[in-house]
């Protein structure tokens, strides 16, 4: 069953406050003779507006889980329901639509296009939405103002600090007004003061209702979350207390 329709609002609202509901999720990679079980039966609910961090050792399955949450991949078995839509059963086109509208991504390395200005980088995320040009410009300006970069819209990435570049990346992620922001080590390349600057921006967005799911090795980041998860050998454990 799919709840995605032609309405631009896209994903239908779930009957409960759970934004994500994962049931018995496995993800197995097959490489020639080898079978790698990256996720081995994950059950998880994440509520709308939650700030959840995912910690754990390298190879534990964090990026694999984030890719499933981000509609970039499908599980080998089990279901990944986002606001009523099972991403495990969705077509490629449906997954693409969910990614374009519902999910913002932030990466450790910022992933900005070096030849484009901050505003142009942010505008890229609106490409698939087919909005009128004036609306796009308004949204880009608002998103950059939201992360405190109203005065840096015409700067290229090399003319910005690491913290500012990551704030442009966050603006790019939120400009489409997604339900959830997924971040893989968003402060991994930043010093402490820039980390705190990014944390403040993320917490501000969460306070406005955005759901945050952040993979991090930094316990200073995890301490600020509502809920801390640990992913080890493909299994999730709650380590909030
Ligand atoms: P983490 O992000 O916690 O370091 P990953 O999700 O990247 O963990 O990886 C979990 C396991 O799955 C690791 O053993 C990794 O080598 C393997 N893996 C991840 N992606 C692939 C892939 N595309 N093909 C094969 N194996 C993969
Ligand atoms: Mg990883």
XYZ file of C-alpha atoms and ligand atoms in Angstrom:
269
model
C 0.000 0.000 0.000
C 1.288 3.417 -0.812
C -0.001 6.668 0.581
C 1.890 8.849 -1.847
C -0.472 10.661 -4.184
C -0.185 13.482 -6.656
C -0.760 16.122 -4.005
C 2.346 18.312 -3.627
C 2.050 17.747 0.127
C 3.288 14.251 -0.802
C 3.521 11.769 2.058
C 0.240 11.277 3.928
C 0.086 11.948 7.626
C 0.476 8.936 9.851
C -2.352 8.187 12.275
C 0.047 8.475 15.217
C 2.827 10.878 16.113
C 5.432 8.347 14.955
C 7.202 9.822 11.959
C 9.235 6.668 11.326
C 8.315 3.142 12.241
C 10.884 0.465 11.422
C 9.954 -3.182 11.885
C 12.379 -6.141 11.629
C 14.626 -4.262 9.252
C 17.563 -6.129 7.758
C 20.008 -4.980 5.106
C 22.363 -7.529 3.646
C 25.065 -6.663 1.145
C 26.311 -9.379 -1.190
C 29.806 -9.012 -2.560
C 30.914 -11.970 -4.696
C 31.196 -14.820 -2.174
C 30.706 -12.640 0.889
C 27.439 -11.819 2.616
C 27.586 -8.790 4.923
C 24.735 -8.313 7.359
C 24.828 -4.561 7.939
C 21.468 -4.449 9.774
C 20.117 -7.538 11.501
C 16.582 -6.895 12.683
C 16.152 -3.268 13.613
C 12.932 -2.143 15.274
C 12.649 1.569 15.908
C 10.168 4.396 16.212
C 11.061 8.037 15.850
C 8.497 10.683 16.699
C 7.889 13.907 14.833
C 10.036 16.667 16.316
C 12.471 14.340 18.081
C 16.236 14.911 18.145
C 17.825 11.472 17.992
C 21.515 10.672 17.743
C 23.035 7.418 16.509
C 26.448 6.450 17.820
C 28.497 3.293 17.469
C 31.673 1.802 16.026
C 32.717 2.041 12.387
C 31.016 -0.704 10.412
C 28.159 -0.876 12.924
C 25.570 0.003 10.289
C 24.994 3.716 10.924
C 25.304 4.893 7.327
C 23.247 1.940 6.138
C 20.450 2.885 8.526
C 20.624 6.548 7.515
C 20.330 5.573 3.849
C 17.170 3.598 4.611
C 15.707 6.486 6.625
C 16.612 8.808 3.768
C 14.844 6.805 1.042
C 18.187 6.282 -0.660
C 17.965 2.505 -0.286
C 15.465 -0.224 0.576
C 15.819 -2.880 3.275
C 16.480 -6.524 2.384
C 13.500 -7.379 4.582
C 11.205 -5.592 6.992
C 9.464 -2.256 6.657
C 10.542 1.374 6.914
C 7.391 3.431 7.241
C 7.730 7.193 6.939
C 4.498 9.063 7.722
C 2.357 6.201 6.476
C 4.416 5.254 3.422
C 6.412 2.018 3.428
C 9.672 2.941 1.754
C 10.522 -0.766 1.404
C 7.705 -1.121 -1.120
C 7.944 2.247 -2.818
C 9.029 2.582 -6.447
C 12.210 4.431 -7.387
C 10.086 7.382 -8.491
C 8.269 7.470 -5.163
C 11.541 7.290 -3.241
C 12.863 10.140 -5.353
C 9.823 12.224 -4.532
C 10.155 11.511 -0.810
C 13.839 12.525 -0.916
C 13.098 15.715 -2.812
C 10.271 16.874 -0.526
C 10.470 15.245 2.865
C 14.102 14.712 3.722
C 17.026 17.073 4.126
C 20.552 15.646 4.129
C 23.662 17.072 5.763
C 27.071 15.427 5.410
C 30.385 15.627 7.215
C 32.139 17.146 4.204
C 29.415 19.787 3.499
C 29.192 18.662 -0.176
C 28.722 22.171 -1.532
C 29.405 22.918 -5.187
C 32.567 25.079 -5.145
C 31.749 27.116 -8.243
C 28.338 28.207 -6.938
C 27.505 30.898 -4.373
C 25.785 30.072 -1.090
C 22.429 31.135 -2.560
C 22.962 29.063 -5.705
C 23.926 26.024 -3.653
C 20.754 26.352 -1.583
C 18.622 26.953 -4.667
C 19.744 23.622 -6.147
C 17.601 21.741 -3.626
C 14.485 23.444 -4.998
C 15.145 22.262 -8.559
C 12.838 19.199 -8.349
C 9.950 21.113 -6.755
C 9.013 23.177 -9.791
C 8.330 26.383 -7.863
C 8.029 29.791 -9.513
C 11.300 31.720 -9.655
C 10.212 34.443 -7.209
C 9.089 31.862 -4.648
C 12.425 30.096 -5.016
C 14.366 33.290 -4.385
C 12.252 34.068 -1.304
C 12.748 30.604 0.114
C 16.514 30.671 -0.499
C 16.842 34.038 1.238
C 14.740 32.807 4.169
C 16.728 29.590 4.550
C 20.054 31.434 4.558
C 18.713 34.001 7.042
C 17.504 31.131 9.198
C 21.051 29.809 9.608
C 22.445 33.303 10.185
C 23.971 33.814 6.745
C 21.793 36.571 5.314
C 24.976 38.579 4.717
C 26.853 35.776 2.935
C 24.458 34.804 0.149
C 26.862 35.704 -2.672
C 29.930 34.058 -1.155
C 31.422 30.927 -2.639
C 32.321 28.028 -0.318
C 36.051 28.892 -0.319
C 35.144 32.343 1.014
C 33.380 30.849 4.037
C 34.589 29.176 7.242
C 33.886 25.501 7.830
C 31.051 26.340 10.183
C 29.568 28.758 7.658
C 29.845 26.163 4.888
C 27.989 23.658 7.024
C 25.333 26.274 7.723
C 24.900 26.736 3.951
C 24.512 22.954 3.714
C 21.845 23.071 6.444
C 20.066 25.889 4.583
C 20.146 23.722 1.448
C 18.644 20.861 3.464
C 15.801 22.913 4.995
C 14.882 25.119 2.038
C 12.481 22.484 0.708
C 10.783 22.436 4.142
C 11.328 18.750 4.841
C 9.875 16.777 7.721
C 13.204 15.377 8.766
C 16.849 16.301 8.647
C 19.330 13.429 8.446
C 22.939 14.236 9.220
C 25.975 11.950 8.977
C 28.727 13.340 11.258
C 27.725 16.974 10.611
C 30.347 18.306 13.025
C 33.078 15.774 12.213
C 35.187 18.284 10.254
C 34.669 21.209 12.626
C 36.471 22.543 15.672
C 34.643 22.943 18.977
C 33.381 26.484 18.486
C 32.066 25.704 15.006
C 30.534 22.524 16.361
C 28.641 24.553 18.951
C 27.527 26.966 16.234
C 26.101 24.060 14.195
C 24.515 22.494 17.274
C 22.757 25.775 18.063
C 21.366 25.950 14.531
C 20.187 22.327 14.659
C 18.554 22.757 18.056
C 16.770 25.879 16.824
C 15.337 23.940 13.892
C 14.262 21.115 16.185
C 12.507 23.622 18.451
C 10.484 24.676 15.392
C 9.341 21.084 14.889
C 11.908 19.607 12.509
C 12.862 16.011 13.296
C 16.637 15.556 13.601
C 18.445 12.247 13.184
C 22.174 12.702 13.597
C 24.938 10.114 13.312
C 27.817 11.276 15.468
C 30.986 10.149 17.212
C 30.913 13.271 19.350
C 29.387 12.700 22.777
C 28.997 16.478 23.169
C 26.511 16.327 20.294
C 24.803 13.185 21.613
C 24.347 14.756 25.060
C 22.066 17.379 23.516
C 19.715 14.816 21.939
C 16.325 13.786 23.316
C 17.253 10.182 22.659
C 20.588 8.470 22.068
C 20.797 5.250 20.097
C 23.784 2.992 19.633
C 24.158 0.858 16.543
C 26.613 -2.019 16.837
C 26.833 -5.113 14.620
C 23.599 -4.157 12.933
C 21.524 -3.909 16.127
C 20.078 -0.777 17.721
C 20.113 -0.151 21.450
C 18.772 2.836 23.376
C 21.582 4.335 25.503
C 19.825 7.508 26.588
C 20.468 6.723 30.251
P 28.982 2.659 9.739
O 28.390 3.827 9.017
O 28.435 2.451 11.118
O 30.479 2.713 9.747
P 28.061 1.099 7.465
O 26.589 1.147 7.440
O 28.800 1.977 6.522
O 28.569 1.320 8.956
O 28.531 -0.410 7.180
C 27.989 -1.534 7.851
C 28.598 -2.780 7.220
O 28.133 -2.933 5.892
C 30.111 -2.750 7.143
O 30.594 -4.076 7.325
C 30.377 -2.282 5.730
O 31.616 -2.751 5.257
C 29.224 -2.909 4.980
N 28.783 -2.135 3.797
C 28.290 -0.879 3.810
N 27.938 -0.489 2.567
C 28.232 -1.538 1.742
C 28.080 -1.763 0.349
N 27.563 -0.842 -0.468
N 28.491 -2.966 -0.141
C 28.983 -3.902 0.678
N 29.147 -3.767 2.000
C 28.771 -2.591 2.549
Mg 29.290 5.533 8.240
